[in-house]
PDB file of C-alpha atoms in Angstrom:
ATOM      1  CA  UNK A  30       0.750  15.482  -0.168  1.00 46.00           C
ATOM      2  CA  UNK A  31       3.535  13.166   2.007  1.00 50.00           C
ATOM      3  CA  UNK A  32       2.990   9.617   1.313  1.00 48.00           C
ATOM      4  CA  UNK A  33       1.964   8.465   4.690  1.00 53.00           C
ATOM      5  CA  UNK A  34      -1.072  11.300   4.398  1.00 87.00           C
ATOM      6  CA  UNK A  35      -2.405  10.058   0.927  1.00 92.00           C
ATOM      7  CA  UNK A  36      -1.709   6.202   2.432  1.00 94.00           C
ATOM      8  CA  UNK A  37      -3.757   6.434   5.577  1.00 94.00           C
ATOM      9  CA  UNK A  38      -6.795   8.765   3.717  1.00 94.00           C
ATOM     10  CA  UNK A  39      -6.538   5.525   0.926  1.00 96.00           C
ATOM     11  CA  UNK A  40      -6.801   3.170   3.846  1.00 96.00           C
ATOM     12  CA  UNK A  41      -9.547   4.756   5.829  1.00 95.00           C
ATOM     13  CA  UNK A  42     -12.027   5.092   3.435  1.00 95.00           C
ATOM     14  CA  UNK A  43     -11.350   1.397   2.370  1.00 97.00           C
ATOM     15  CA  UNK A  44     -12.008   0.714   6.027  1.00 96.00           C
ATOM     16  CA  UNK A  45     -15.213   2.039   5.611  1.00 96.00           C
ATOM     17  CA  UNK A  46     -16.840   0.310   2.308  1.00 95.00           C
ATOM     18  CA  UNK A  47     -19.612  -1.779   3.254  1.00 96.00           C
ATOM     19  CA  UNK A  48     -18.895  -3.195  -0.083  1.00 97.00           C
ATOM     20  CA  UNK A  49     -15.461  -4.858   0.152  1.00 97.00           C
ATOM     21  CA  UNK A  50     -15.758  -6.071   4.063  1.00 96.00           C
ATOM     22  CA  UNK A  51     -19.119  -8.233   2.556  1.00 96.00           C
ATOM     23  CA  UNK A  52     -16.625  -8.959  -0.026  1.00 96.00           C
ATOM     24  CA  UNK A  53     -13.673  -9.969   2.434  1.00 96.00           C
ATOM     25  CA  UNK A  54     -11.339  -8.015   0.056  1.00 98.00           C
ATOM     26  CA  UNK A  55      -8.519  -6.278   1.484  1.00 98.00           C
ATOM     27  CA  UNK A  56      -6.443  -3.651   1.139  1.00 98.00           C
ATOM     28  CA  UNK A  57      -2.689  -4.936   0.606  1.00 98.00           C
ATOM     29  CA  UNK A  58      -0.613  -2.215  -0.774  1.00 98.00           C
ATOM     30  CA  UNK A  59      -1.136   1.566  -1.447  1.00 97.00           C
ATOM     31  CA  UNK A  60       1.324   4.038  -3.146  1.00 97.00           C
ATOM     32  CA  UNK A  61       0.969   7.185  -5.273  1.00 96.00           C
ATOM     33  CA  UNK A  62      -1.437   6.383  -7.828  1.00 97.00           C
ATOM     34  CA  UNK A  63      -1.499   2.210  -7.286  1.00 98.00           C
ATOM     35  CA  UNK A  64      -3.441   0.171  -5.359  1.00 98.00           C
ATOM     36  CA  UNK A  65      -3.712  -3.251  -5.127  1.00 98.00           C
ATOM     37  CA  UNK A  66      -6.932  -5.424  -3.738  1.00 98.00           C
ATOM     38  CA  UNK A  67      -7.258  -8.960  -2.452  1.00 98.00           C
ATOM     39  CA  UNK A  68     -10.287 -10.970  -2.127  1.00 98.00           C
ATOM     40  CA  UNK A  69     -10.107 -14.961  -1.273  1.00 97.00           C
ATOM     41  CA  UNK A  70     -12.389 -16.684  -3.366  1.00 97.00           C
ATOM     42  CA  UNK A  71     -15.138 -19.045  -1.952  1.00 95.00           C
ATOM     43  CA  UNK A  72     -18.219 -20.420  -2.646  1.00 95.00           C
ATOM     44  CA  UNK A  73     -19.816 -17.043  -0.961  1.00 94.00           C
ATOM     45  CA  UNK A  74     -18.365 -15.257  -4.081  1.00 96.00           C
ATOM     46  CA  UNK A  75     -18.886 -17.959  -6.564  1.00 95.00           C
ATOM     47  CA  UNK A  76     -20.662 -18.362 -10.104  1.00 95.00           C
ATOM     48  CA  UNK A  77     -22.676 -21.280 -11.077  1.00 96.00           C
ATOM     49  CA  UNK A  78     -19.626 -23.063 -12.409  1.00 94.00           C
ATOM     50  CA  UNK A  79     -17.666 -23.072  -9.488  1.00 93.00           C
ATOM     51  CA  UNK A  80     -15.306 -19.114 -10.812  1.00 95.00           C
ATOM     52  CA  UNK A  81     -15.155 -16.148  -8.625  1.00 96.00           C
ATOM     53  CA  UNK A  82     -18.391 -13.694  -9.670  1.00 97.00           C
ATOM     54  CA  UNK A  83     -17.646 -11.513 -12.192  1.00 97.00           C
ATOM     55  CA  UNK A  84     -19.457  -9.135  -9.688  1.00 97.00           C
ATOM     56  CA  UNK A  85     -16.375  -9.644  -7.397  1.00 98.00           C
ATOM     57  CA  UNK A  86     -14.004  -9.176 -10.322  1.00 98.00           C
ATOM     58  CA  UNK A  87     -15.378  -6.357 -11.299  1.00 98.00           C
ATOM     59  CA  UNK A  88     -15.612  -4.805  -7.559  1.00 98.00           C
ATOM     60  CA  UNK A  89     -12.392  -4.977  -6.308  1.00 98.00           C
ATOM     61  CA  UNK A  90     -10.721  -3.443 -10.010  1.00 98.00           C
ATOM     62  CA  UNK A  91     -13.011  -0.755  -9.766  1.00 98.00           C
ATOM     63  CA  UNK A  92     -12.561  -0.210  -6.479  1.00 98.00           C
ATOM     64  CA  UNK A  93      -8.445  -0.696  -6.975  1.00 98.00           C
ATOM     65  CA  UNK A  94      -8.960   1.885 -10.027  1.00 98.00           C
ATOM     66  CA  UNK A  95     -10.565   4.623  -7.856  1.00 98.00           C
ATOM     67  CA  UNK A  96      -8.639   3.979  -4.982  1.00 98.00           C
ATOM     68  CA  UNK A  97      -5.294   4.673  -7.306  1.00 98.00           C
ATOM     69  CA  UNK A  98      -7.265   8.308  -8.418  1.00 98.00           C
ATOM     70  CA  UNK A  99      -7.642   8.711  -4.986  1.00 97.00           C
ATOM     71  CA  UNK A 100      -4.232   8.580  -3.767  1.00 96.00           C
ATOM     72  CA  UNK A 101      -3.058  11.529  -6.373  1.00 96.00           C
ATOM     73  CA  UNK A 102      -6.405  14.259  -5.712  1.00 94.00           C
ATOM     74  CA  UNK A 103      -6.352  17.245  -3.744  1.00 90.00           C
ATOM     75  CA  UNK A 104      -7.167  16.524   0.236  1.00 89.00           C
ATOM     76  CA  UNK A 105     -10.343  18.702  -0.395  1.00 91.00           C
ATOM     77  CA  UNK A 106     -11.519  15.682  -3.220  1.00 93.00           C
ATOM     78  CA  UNK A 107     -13.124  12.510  -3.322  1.00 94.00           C
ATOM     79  CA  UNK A 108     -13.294  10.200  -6.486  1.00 95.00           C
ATOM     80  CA  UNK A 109     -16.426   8.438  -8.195  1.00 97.00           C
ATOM     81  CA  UNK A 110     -16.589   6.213 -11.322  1.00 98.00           C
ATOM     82  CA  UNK A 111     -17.713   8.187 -14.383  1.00 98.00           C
ATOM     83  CA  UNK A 112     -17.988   5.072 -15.967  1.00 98.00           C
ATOM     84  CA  UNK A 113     -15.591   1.651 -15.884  1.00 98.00           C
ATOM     85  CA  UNK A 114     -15.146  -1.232 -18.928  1.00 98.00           C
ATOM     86  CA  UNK A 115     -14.368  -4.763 -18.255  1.00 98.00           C
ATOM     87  CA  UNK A 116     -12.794  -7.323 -20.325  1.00 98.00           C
ATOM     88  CA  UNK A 117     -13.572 -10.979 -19.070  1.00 98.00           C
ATOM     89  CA  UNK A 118     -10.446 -13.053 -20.362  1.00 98.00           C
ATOM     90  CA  UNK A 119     -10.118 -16.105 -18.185  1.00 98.00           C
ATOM     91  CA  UNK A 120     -12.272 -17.745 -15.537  1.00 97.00           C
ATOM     92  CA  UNK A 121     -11.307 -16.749 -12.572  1.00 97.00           C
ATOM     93  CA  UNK A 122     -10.304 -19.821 -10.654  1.00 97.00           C
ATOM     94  CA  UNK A 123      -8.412 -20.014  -7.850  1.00 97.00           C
ATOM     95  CA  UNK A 124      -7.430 -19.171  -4.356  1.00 97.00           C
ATOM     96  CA  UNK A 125      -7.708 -15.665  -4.820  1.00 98.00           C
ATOM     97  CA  UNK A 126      -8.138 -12.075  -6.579  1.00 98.00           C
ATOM     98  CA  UNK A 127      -5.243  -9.471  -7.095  1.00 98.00           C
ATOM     99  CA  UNK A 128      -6.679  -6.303  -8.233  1.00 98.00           C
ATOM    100  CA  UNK A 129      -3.886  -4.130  -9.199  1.00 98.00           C
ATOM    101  CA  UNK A 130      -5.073  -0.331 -10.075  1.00 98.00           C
ATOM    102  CA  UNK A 131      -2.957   2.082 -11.524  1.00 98.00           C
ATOM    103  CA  UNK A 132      -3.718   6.140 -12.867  1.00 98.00           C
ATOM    104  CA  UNK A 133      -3.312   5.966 -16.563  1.00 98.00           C
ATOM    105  CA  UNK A 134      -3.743   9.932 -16.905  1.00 98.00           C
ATOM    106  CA  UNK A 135      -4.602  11.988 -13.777  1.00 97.00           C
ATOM    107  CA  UNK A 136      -6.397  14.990 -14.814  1.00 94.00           C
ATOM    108  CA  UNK A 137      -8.261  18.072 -13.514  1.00 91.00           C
ATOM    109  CA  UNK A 138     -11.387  17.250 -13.990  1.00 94.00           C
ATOM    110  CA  UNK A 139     -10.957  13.311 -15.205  1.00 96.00           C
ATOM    111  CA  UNK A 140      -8.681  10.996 -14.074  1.00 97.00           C
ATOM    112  CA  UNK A 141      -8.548   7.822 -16.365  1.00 98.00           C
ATOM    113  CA  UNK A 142      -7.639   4.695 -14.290  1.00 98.00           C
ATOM    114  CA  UNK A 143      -6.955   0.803 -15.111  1.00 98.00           C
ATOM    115  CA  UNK A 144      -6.788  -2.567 -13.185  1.00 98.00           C
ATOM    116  CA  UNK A 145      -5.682  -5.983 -14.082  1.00 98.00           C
ATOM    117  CA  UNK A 146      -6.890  -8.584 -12.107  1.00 98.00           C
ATOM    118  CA  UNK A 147      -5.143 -11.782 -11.428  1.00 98.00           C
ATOM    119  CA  UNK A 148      -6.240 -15.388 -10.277  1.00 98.00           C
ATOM    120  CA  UNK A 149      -3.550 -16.925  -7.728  1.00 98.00           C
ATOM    121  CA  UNK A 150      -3.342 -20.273  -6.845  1.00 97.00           C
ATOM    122  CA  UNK A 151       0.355 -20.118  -4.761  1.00 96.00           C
ATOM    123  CA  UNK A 152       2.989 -19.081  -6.956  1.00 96.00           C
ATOM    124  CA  UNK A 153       0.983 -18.999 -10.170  1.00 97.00           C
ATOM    125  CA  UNK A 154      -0.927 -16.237 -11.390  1.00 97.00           C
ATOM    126  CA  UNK A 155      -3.446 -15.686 -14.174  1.00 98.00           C
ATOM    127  CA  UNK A 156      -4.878 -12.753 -15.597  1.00 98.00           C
ATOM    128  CA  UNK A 157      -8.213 -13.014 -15.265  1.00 98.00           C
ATOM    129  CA  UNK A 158      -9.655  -9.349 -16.460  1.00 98.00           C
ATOM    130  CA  UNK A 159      -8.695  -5.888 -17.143  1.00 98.00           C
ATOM    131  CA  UNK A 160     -10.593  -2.817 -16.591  1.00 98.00           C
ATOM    132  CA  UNK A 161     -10.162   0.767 -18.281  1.00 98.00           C
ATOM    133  CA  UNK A 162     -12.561   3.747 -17.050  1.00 98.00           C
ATOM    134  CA  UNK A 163     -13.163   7.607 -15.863  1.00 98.00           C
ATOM    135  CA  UNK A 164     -13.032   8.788 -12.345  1.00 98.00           C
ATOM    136  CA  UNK A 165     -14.035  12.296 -11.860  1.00 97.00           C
ATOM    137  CA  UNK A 166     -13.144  14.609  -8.395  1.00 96.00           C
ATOM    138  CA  UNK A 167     -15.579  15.444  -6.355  1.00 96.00           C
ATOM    139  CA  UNK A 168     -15.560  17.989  -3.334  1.00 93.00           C
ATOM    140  CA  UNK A 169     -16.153  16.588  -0.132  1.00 89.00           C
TER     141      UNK A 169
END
């Protein structure tokens, strides 16, 4: 598949998850199986104590997870989450999320994906969670 077709079929169905525009997250780079997702934080996506949701955090890695699957499937595919695993490590404080997905193993019939997100206040960064889980191809 040429990069600009696996790109713009990445970036379309983005464009159309209900999901991430309530979220404000946003696509910010897509190559063969990576993804990266942005979401400012505000009150809007807040916890009690003032952190991004883990709601949000979890959100935009899954989504950055699938969205890395997606880019390396057959055109005649789409991807769901078989199941996903967070690890909470830091509040995530800041001015916003970086969700960066990447294919651990692509597979057949399972792809096994990751994301680390990141807190970013500027030119600092702090890891804020990692996810591991399954994506498995489905026809469209």
């Amino acid at each position: 598949m040429s990069v600009a077709s696996f790109e713009d079929r990445v970036r379309e169905s983005f464009a159309s998850q209900g999901l991430m525009q309530t979220l404000g997250a946003e696509l910010t780079e897509v190559s063969e199986g990576h993804v990266v997702i942005e979401a400012s934080l505000s009150p809007a996506v807040s916890q009690q104590q003032g952190a991004a949701h883990a709601g949000l955090t979890f959100a935009i890695g899954d989504s950055s997870a699938g969205y890395a699957s997606l880019s390396m499937m057959p055109k005649d595919c789409e991807v769901v989450t078989a199941e996903m695993k967070i690890h909470l490590l830091a509040p995530a404080v800041g001015e916003r999320l970086v969700a960066i997905g990447r294919v651990v193993k692509p597979g057949r019939r399972l792809f096994v994906a990751a994301s680390d997100i990141w807190a970013v206040t500027g030119d600092e960064r702090r890891q804020v969670a990692t996810l591991l889980g399954t994506m498995v191809p489905v026809p469209v």
